[in-house]
Coordinates of C-alpha atoms in Angstrom, one line a residue:
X1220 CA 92.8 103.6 32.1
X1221 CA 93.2 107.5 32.3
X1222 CA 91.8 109.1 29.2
X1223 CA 93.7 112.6 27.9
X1224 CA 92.9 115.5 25.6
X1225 CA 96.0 116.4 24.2
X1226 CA 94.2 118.5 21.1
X1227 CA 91.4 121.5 20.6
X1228 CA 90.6 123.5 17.8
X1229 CA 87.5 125.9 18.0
X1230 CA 85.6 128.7 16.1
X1231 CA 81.9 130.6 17.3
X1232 CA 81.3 133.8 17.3
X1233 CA 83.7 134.6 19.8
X1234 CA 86.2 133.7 17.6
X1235 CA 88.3 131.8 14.6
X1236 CA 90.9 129.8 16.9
X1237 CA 91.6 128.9 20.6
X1238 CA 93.4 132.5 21.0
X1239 CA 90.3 134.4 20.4
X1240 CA 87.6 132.2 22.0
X1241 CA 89.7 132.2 25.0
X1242 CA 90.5 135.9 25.3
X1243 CA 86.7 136.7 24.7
X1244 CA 85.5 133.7 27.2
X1245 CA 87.3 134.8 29.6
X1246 CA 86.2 138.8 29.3
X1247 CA 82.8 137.8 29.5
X1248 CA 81.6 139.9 26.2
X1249 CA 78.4 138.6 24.5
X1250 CA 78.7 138.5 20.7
X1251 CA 74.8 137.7 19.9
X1252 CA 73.9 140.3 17.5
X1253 CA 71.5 141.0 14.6
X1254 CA 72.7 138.6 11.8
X1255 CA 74.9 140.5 9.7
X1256 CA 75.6 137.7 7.0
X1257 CA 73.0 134.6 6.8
X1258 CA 70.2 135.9 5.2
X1259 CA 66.7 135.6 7.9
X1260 CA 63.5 138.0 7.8
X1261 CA 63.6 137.5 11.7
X1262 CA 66.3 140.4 12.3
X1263 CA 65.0 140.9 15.7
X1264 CA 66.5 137.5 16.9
X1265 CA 70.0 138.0 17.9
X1266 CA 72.3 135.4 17.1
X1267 CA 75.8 133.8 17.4
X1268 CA 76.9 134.6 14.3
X1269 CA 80.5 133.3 12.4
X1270 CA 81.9 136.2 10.6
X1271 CA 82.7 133.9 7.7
X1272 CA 80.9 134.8 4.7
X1273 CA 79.1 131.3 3.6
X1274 CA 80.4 129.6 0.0
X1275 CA 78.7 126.7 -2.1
X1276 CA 79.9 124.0 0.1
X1277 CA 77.7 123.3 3.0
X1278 CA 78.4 125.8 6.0
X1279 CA 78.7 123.1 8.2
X1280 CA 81.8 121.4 6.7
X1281 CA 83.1 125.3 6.5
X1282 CA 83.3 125.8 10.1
X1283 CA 83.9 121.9 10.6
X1284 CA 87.0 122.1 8.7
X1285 CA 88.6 124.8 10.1
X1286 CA 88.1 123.8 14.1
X1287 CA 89.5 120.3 13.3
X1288 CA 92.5 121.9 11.1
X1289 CA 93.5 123.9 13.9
X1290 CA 92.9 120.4 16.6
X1291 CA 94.9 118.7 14.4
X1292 CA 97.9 121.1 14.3
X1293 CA 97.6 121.9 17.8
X1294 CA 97.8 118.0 19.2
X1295 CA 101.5 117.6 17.7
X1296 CA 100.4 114.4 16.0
X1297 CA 102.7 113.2 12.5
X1298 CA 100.8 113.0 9.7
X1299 CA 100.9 109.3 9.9
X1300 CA 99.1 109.2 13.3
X1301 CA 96.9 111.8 12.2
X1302 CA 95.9 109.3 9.0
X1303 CA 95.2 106.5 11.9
X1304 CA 92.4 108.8 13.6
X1305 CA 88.8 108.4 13.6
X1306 CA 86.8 110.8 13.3
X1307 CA 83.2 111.3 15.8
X1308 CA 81.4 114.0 14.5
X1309 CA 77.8 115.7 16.5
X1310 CA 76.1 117.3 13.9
X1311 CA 72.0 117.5 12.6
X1312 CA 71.2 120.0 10.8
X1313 CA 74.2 118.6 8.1
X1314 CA 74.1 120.7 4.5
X1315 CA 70.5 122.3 4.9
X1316 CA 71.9 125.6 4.6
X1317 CA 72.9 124.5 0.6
X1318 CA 69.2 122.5 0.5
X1319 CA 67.1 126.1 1.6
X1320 CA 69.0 126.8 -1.4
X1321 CA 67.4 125.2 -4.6
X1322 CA 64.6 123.3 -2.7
X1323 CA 62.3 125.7 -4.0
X1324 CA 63.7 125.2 -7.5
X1325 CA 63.3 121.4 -6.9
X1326 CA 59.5 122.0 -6.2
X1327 CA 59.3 124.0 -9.5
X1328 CA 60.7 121.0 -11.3
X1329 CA 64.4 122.8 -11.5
X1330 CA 66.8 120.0 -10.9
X1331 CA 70.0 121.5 -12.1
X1332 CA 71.4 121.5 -8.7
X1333 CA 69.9 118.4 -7.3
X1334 CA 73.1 116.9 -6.8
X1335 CA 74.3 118.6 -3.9
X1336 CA 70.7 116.8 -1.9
X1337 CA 73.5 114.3 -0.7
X1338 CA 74.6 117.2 1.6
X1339 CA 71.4 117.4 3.7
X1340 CA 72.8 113.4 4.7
X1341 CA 74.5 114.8 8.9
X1342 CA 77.1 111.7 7.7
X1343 CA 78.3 113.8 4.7
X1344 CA 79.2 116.3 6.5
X1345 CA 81.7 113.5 8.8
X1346 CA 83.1 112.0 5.6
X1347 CA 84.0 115.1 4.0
X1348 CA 85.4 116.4 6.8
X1349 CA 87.4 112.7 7.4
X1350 CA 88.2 112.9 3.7
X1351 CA 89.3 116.3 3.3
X1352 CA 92.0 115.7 6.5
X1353 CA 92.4 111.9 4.9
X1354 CA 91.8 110.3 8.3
X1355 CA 91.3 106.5 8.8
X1356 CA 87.6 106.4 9.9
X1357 CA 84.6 108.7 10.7
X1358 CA 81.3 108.2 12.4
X1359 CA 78.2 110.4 13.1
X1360 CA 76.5 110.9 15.9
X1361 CA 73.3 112.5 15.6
X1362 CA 71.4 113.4 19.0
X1363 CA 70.1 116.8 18.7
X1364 CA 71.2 119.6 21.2
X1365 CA 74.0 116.7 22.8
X1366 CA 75.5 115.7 19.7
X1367 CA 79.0 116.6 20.7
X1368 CA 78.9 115.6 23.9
X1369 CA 78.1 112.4 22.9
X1370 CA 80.4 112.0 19.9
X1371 CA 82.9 112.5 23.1
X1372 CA 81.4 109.5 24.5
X1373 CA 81.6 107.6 21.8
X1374 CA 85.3 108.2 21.0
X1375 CA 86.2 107.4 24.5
X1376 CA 84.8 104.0 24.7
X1377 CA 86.3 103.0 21.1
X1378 CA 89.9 103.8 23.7
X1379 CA 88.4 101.8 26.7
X1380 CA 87.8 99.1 24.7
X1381 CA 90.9 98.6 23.1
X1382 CA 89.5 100.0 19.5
X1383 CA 92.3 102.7 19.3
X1384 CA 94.5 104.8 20.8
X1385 CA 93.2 107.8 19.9
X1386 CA 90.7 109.4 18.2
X1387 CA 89.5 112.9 17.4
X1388 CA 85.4 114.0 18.5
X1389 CA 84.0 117.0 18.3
X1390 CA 81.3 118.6 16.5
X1391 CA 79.6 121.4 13.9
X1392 CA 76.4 123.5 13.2
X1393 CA 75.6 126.1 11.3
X1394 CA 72.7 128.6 11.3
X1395 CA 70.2 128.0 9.1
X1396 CA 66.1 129.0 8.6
X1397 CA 65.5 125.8 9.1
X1398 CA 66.4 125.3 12.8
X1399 CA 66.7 129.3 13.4
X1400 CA 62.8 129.3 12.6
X1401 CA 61.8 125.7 13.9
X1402 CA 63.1 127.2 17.3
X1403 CA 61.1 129.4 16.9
X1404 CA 58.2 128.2 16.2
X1405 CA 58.1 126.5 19.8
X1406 CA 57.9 129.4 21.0
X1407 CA 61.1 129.6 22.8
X1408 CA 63.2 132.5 20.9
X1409 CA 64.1 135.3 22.3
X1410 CA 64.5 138.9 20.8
X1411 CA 67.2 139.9 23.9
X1412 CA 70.4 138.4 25.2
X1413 CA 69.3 135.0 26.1
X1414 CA 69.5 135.2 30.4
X1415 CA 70.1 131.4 31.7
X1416 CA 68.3 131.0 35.1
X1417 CA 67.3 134.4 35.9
X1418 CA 63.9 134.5 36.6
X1419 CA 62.5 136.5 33.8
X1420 CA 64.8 134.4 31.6
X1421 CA 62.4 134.4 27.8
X1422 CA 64.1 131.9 25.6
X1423 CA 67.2 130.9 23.8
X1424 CA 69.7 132.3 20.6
X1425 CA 71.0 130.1 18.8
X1426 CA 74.7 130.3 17.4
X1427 CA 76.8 128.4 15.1
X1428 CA 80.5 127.2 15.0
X1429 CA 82.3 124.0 15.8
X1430 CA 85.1 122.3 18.4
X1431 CA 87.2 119.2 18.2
X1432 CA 89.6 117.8 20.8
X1433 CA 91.9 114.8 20.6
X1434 CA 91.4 112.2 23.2
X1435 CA 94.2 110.3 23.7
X1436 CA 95.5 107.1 26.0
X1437 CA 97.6 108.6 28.6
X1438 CA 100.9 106.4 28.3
X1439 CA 100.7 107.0 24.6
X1440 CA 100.5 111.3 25.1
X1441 CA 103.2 111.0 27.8
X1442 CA 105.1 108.8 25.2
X1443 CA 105.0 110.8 22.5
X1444 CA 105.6 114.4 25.5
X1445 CA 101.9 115.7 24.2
X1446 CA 100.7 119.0 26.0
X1447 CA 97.6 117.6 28.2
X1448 CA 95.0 120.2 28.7
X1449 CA 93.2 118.1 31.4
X1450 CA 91.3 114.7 31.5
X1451 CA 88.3 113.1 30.7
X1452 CA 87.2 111.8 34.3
X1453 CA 84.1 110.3 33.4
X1454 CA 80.4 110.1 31.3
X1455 CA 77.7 109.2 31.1
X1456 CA 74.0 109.3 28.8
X1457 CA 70.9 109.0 30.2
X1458 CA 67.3 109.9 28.8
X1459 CA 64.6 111.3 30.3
X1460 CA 61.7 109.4 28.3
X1461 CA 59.3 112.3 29.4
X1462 CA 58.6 114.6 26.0
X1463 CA 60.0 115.1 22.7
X1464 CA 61.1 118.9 23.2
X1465 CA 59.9 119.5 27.3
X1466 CA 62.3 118.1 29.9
X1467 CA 61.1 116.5 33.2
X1468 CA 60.2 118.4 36.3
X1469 CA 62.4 116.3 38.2
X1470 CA 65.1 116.4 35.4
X1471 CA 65.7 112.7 35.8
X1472 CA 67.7 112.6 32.7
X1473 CA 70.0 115.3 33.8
X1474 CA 70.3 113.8 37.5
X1475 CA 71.0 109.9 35.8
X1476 CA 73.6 111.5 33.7
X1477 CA 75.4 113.5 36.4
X1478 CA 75.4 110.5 38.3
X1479 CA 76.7 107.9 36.6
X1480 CA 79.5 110.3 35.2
X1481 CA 80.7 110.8 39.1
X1482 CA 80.6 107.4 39.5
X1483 CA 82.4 106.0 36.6
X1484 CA 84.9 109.4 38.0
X1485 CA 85.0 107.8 41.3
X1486 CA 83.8 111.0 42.9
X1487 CA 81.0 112.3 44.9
X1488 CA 79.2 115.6 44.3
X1489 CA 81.7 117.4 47.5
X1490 CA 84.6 116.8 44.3
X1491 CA 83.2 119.2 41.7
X1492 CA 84.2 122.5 41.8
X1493 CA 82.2 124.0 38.9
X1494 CA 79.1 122.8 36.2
X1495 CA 79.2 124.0 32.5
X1496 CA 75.4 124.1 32.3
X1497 CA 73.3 123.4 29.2
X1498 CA 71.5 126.7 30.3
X1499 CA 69.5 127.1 27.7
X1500 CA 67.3 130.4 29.4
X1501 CA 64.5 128.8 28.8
X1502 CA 61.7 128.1 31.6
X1503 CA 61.5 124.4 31.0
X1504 CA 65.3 123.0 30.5
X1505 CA 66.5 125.7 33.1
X1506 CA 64.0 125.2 36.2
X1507 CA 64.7 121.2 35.3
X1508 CA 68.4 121.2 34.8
X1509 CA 68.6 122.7 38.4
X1510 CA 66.3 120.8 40.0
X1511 CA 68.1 117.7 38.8
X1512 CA 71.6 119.6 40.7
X1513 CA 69.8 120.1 43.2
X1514 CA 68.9 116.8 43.7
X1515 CA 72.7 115.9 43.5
X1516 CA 74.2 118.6 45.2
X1517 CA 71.6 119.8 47.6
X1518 CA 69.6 123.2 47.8
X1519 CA 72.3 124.5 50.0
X1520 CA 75.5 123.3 47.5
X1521 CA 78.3 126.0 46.9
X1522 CA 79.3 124.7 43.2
X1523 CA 80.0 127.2 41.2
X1524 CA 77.5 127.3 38.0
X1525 CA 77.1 128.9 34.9
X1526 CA 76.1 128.9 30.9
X1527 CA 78.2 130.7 28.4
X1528 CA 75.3 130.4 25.7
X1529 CA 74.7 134.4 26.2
X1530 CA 78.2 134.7 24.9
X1531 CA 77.8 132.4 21.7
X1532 CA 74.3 131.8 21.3
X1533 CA 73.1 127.8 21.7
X1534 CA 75.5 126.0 19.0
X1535 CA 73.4 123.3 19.0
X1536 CA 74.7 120.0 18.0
X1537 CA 78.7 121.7 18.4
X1538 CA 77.3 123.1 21.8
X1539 CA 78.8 120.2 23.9
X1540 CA 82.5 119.9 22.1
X1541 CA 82.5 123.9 22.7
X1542 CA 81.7 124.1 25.9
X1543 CA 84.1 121.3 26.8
X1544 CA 86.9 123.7 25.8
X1545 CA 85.2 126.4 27.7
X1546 CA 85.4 124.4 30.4
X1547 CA 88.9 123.1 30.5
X1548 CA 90.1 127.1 30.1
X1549 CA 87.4 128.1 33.0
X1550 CA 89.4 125.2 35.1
X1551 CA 92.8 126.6 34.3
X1552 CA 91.7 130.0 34.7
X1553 CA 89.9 129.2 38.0
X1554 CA 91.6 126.5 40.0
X1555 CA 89.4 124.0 39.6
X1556 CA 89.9 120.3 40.1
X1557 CA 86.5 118.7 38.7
X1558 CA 84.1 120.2 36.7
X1559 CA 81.0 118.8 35.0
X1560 CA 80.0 119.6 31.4
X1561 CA 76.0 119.6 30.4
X1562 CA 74.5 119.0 27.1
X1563 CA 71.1 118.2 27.0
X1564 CA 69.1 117.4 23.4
X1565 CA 65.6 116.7 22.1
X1566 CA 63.8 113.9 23.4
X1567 CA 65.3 114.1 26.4
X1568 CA 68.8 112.8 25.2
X1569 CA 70.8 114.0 28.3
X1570 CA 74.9 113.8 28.7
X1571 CA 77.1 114.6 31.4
X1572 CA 81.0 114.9 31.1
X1573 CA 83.6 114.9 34.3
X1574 CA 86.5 116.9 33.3
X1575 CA 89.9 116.5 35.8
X1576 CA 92.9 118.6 36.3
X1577 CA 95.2 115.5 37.1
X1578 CA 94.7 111.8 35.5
X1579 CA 91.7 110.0 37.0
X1580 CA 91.2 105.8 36.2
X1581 CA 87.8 105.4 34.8
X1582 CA 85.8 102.7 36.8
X1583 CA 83.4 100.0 35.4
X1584 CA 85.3 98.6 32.8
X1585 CA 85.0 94.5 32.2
X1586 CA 86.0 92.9 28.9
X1587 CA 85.5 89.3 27.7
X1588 CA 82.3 88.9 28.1
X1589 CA 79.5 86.2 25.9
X1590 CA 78.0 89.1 23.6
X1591 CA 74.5 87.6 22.3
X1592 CA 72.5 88.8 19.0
X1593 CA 68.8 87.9 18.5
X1594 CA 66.8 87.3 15.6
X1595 CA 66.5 90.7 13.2
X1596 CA 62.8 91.8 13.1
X1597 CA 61.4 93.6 10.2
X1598 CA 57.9 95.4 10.4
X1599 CA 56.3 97.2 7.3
X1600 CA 52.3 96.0 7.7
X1601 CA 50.3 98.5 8.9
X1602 CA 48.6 95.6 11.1
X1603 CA 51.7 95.2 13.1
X1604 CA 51.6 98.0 15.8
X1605 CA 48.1 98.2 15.8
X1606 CA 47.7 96.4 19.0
X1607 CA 50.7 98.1 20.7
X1608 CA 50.1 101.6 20.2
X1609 CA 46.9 103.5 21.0
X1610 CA 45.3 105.3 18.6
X1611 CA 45.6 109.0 19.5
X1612 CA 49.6 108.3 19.9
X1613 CA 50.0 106.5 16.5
X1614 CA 48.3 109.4 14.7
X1615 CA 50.7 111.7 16.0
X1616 CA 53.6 109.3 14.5
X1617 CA 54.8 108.7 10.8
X1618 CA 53.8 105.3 9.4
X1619 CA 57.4 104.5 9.3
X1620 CA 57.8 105.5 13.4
X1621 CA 54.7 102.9 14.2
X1622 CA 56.1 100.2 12.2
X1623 CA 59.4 100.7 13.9
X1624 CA 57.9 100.2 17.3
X1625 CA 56.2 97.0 16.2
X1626 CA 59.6 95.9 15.5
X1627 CA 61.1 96.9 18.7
X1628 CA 58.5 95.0 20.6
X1629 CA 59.3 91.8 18.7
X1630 CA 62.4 91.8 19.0
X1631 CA 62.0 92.4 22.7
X1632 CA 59.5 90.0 23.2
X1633 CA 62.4 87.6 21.7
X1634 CA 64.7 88.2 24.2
X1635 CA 62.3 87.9 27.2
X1636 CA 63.0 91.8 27.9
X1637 CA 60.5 94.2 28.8
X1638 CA 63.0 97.2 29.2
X1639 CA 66.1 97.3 27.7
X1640 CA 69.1 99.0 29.2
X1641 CA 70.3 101.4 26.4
X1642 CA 68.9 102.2 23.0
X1643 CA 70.8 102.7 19.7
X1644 CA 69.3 104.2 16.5
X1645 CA 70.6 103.9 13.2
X1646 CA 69.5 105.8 10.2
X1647 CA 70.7 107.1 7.0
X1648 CA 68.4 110.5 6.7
X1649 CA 66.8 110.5 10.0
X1650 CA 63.0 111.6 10.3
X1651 CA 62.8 112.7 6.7
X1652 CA 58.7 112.9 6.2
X1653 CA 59.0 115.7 9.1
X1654 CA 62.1 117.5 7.5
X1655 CA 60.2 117.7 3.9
X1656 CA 57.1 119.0 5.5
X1657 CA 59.2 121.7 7.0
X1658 CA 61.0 122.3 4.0
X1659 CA 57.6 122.4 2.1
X1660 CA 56.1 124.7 4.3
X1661 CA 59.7 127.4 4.1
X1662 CA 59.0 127.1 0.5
X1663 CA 55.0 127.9 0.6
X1664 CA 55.0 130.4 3.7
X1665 CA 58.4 132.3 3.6
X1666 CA 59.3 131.9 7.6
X1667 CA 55.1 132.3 9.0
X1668 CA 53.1 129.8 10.6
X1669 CA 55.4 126.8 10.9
X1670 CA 54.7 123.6 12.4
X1671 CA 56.0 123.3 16.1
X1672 CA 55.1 119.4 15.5
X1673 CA 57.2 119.0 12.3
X1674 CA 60.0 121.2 13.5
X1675 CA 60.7 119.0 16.9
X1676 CA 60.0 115.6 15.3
X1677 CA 62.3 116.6 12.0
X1678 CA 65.3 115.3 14.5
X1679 CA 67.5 112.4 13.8
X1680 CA 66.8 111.1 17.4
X1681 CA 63.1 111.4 17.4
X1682 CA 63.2 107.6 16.6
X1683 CA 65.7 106.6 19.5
X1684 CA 63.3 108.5 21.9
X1685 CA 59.9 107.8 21.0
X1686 CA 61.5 104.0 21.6
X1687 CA 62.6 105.2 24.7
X1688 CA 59.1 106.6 26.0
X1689 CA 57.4 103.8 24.8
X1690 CA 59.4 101.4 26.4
X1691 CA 60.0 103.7 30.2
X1692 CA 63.8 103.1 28.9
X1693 CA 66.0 106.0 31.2
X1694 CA 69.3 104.7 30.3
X1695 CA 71.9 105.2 27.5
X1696 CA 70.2 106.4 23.7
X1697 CA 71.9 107.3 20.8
X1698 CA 71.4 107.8 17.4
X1699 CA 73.9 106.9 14.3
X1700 CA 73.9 108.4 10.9
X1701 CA 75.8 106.3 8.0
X1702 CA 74.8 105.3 4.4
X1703 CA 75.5 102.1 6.1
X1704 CA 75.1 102.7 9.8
X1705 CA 74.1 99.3 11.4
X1706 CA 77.6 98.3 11.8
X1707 CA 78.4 101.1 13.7
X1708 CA 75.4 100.6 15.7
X1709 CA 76.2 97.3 16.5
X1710 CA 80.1 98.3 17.6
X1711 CA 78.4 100.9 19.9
X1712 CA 76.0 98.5 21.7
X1713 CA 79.2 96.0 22.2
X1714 CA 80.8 98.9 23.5
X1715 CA 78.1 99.7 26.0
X1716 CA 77.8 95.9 27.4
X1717 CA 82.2 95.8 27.5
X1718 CA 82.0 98.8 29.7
X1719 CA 79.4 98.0 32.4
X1720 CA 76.8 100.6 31.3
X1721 CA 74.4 98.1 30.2
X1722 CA 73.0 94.3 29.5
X1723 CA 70.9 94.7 27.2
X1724 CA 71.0 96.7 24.6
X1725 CA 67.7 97.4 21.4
X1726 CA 69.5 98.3 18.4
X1727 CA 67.3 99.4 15.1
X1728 CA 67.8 99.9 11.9
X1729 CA 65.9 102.9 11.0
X1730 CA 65.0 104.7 7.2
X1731 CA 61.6 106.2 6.1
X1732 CA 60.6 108.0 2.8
X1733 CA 57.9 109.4 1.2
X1734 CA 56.9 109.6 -2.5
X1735 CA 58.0 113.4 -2.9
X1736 CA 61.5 112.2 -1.3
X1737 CA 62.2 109.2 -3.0
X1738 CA 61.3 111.2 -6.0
X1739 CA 63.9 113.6 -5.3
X1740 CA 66.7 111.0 -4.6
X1741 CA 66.1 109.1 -7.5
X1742 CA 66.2 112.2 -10.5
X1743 CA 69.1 112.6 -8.4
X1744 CA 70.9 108.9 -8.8
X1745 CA 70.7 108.1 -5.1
X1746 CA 69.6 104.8 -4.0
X1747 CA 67.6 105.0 -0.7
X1748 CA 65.1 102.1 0.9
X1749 CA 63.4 102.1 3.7
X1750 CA 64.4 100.1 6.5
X1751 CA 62.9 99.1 9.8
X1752 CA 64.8 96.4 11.9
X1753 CA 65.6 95.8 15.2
X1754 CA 67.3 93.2 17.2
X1755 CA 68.5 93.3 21.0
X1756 CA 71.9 92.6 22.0
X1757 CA 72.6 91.3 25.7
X1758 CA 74.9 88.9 27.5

């Protein structure tokens, strides 16, 4: 099967549309500046600012909408086969931008805008989005900084395995305190133009914006005389179950990844021409994302690399849909054949794409095959992980996080597995304890003396990794967000198993709370319980 992209749509702050991204890409101008429109104390950090003043609706869906509008448009799709699509959307930080908002009302005990805490759900942003373009389906993928990259993934196994024909995957962030000062609360902001792999590289900027391309069978784009941009070669998700925010020394993640994309590509590291690198400038993810080439290439390799985040900023969750377009222009521009696209997110979630010029069969795909469910285990008494986890390490987790690992080792245990291949999360609001203690402590101390520890475990794939460290589990992890995401879990894990990538496969359910937050969901009519199940699927 040759997998094509027959559709983009884009906006960062290079640009609104393909025209201007391209035209700016390709000049090479920087446009991180002092924010000029989101409201931050911090106007020594340069960002990648949209110049599209912000309105009541979340800023994600604002920058969503118009990248898929203009993907949309530009495949040549009908309106009836653009109704058929589903939708895979990378996003994290969801409506957080509306929450910073009136959370501090909500603490005063002003719920006149409560309504709109539905927003701060990453899955609301998808189904607005889905709604507002009335397409067939929508799912979220939630994995941090490779979000994107792996809503790409997941939207090109739903083709492998006969699912659909087509679908469109993508994703958006906005700026926001939240993740603008969590950042930099690590430590790892810088006040310059962020400098990927230069030695006296001093940190990241972030950015905002959003991308979306349309992957398409090939017989159906030819049928139908759709403009093909390129093709998607191969891909592959690997983690580095080393440290919530720190990658490996060895960059094992990022040399699994690379690796198993050029294999599923049929290629050997001689093929590629050029790597879109996650290039983040800071010390950690830079001196380990080359490492991990290095290991794959050798020192001595002539590939040509580089990061466009001084040009945008780091988009975050949209970074890996963005720079997939950058890519495919850089390719056109360039010559290239093969090129490799980086995104690499908290916890070590690490993604490779293989982009091609000309149509390339993806290898490794089997069908048919005896799928097998085990018994669903629940976990919710603080006796059960008491003998699993040590001490120090469970006092570092939420409750909720302990009681999930419980579950994860029964279910395990069940299936006579002490690793699994591949881990999928699903959750509905993510690690919510950590995101209201961030929120509490905007609201108390203005944008001072934030927690580094609640900022990097406030992610929706904290729970996915932690599993993954626990269990020494390097291979495929992903995290779903849905009001009703096991399904979707489930679909994904099949998926995994019908494509070779894995035999076993831990999916858990995954939903915490706290009394503050339940409190808030329930003035505000939302039903929410807290869920902790996990099963393993195998063959």
């Amino acid at each position: 099967m040759q997998i094509a992209i027959t559709g983009i749509g884009i906006i960062s702050a290079l640009g609104v549309g393909a025209i201007d991204n391209r035209k700016n890409l390709l000049s090479g101008k920087s446009f991180v500046k002092a924010p000029q429109i989101l409201p931050t104390i911090h106007k020594e950090w340069p960002v990648g600012e949209v110049s599209i003043s912000n309105t009541e609706i979340s800023r994600n869906v604002l920058l969503g909408g118009i990248a898929l509008k203009e993907c949309l448009t530009d495949s040549g799709l009908n309106a009836e086969q653009i109704m058929a699509l589903h939708l895979v959307n990378g996003t994290t930080v969801g409506g957080m931008d509306i929450i910073e908002k009136h959370y501090g009302d909500w603490s005063k005990g002003d719920f006149s805008n409560i309504a709109c805490i539905e927003q701060l759900e990453a899955d609301w942003t998808t189904k607005t989005l889905a709604s507002k373009f009335s397409l067939s389906d929508h799912t979220t993928i939630s994995t941090a900084c490779s979000s994107a990259l792996n809503a790409i993934i997941y939207g090109a196994d739903l083709i492998r395995v006969g699912f659909t024909k087509r679908v469109v995957v993508g994703g958006t962030e906005a700026l926001t305190k939240f993740h603008l000062n969590g950042f930099a609360s690590l430590g790892i902001v810088s006040e310059n133009i962020c400098r990927p792999f230069a030695a006296d590289r001093d940190g990241i900027n972030l950015g905002e914006g959003a991308a979306y391309l349309v992957l398409e069978d090939e017989s159906e784009a030819k049928a139908r005389g759709a403009h093909i941009y390129g093709y998607l070669a191969g891909y592959a998700n690997c983690c580095d179950a080393y440290h919530q925010t720190a990658s490996s020394p060895d960059g094992d993640g990022a040399y699994n990844a690379m690796c198993q994309a050029m294999s599923m590509a049929g290629l050997t590291s001689g093929d590629i021409d050029y790597i879109n690198a996650h290039g983040t400038a800071t010390q950690n993810n830079d001196a380990s994302e080359l490492r991990a080439i290095e290991r794959l290439f050798g020192e001595n390799h002539t590939v040509k690399i580089e990061s466009t985040k001084p040009l945008t900023g780091h988009t975050t969750s949209a970074s890996g849909s963005i720079e997939t377009i950058f890519t495919l222009w850089k390719m056109e521009e360039n010559g290239y054949n093969y090129a490799i696209c980086n995104a690499f997110g908290f916890g070590g979630n690490d993604s490779s794409i293989i982009l091609a010029k000309e149509a390339v069969s993806l290898c490794g795909t089997s069908y048919n095959l005896n799928i097998k469910h085990s018994q669903s285990f629940n976990c919710n008494s603080s006796s059960d992980y008491k003998n699993i986890i040590p001490p120090m390490q469970a006092r570092r987790m939420t409750p909720s996080l302990c009681h999930l690992i419980a579950s994860a080792h029964s279910a395990l245990q069940q299936s006579g597995i002490d690793k699994p291949d591949a881990i999928v999360v699903s959750t509905q609001w993510g690690c919510i304890v950590q995101t209201v203690s961030l929120l509490d402590q905007l609201t108390e101390n203005g944008e001072n003396s934030l927690s580094p520890t609640a900022f990097m475990n406030s992610t929706h794939n904290t729970a996915a990794c932690t599993l993954a460290r626990t269990f020494g589990c390097k291979g495929f992890n992903t995290t779903i967000v849905d009001d009703n995401p096991t399904e979707k879990a489930v679909l994904q894990a099949e998926m995994l198993i019908k494509t070779g990538v894995a035999k076993s496969v831990l999916v858990c359910a995954f939903n915490e709370s706290d009394a503050k937050w339940q409190s808030l969901l329930n003035t505000a009519g939302i039903k929410s319980e807290t869920v902790i199940e996990s099963k393993v699927i195998t063959i």
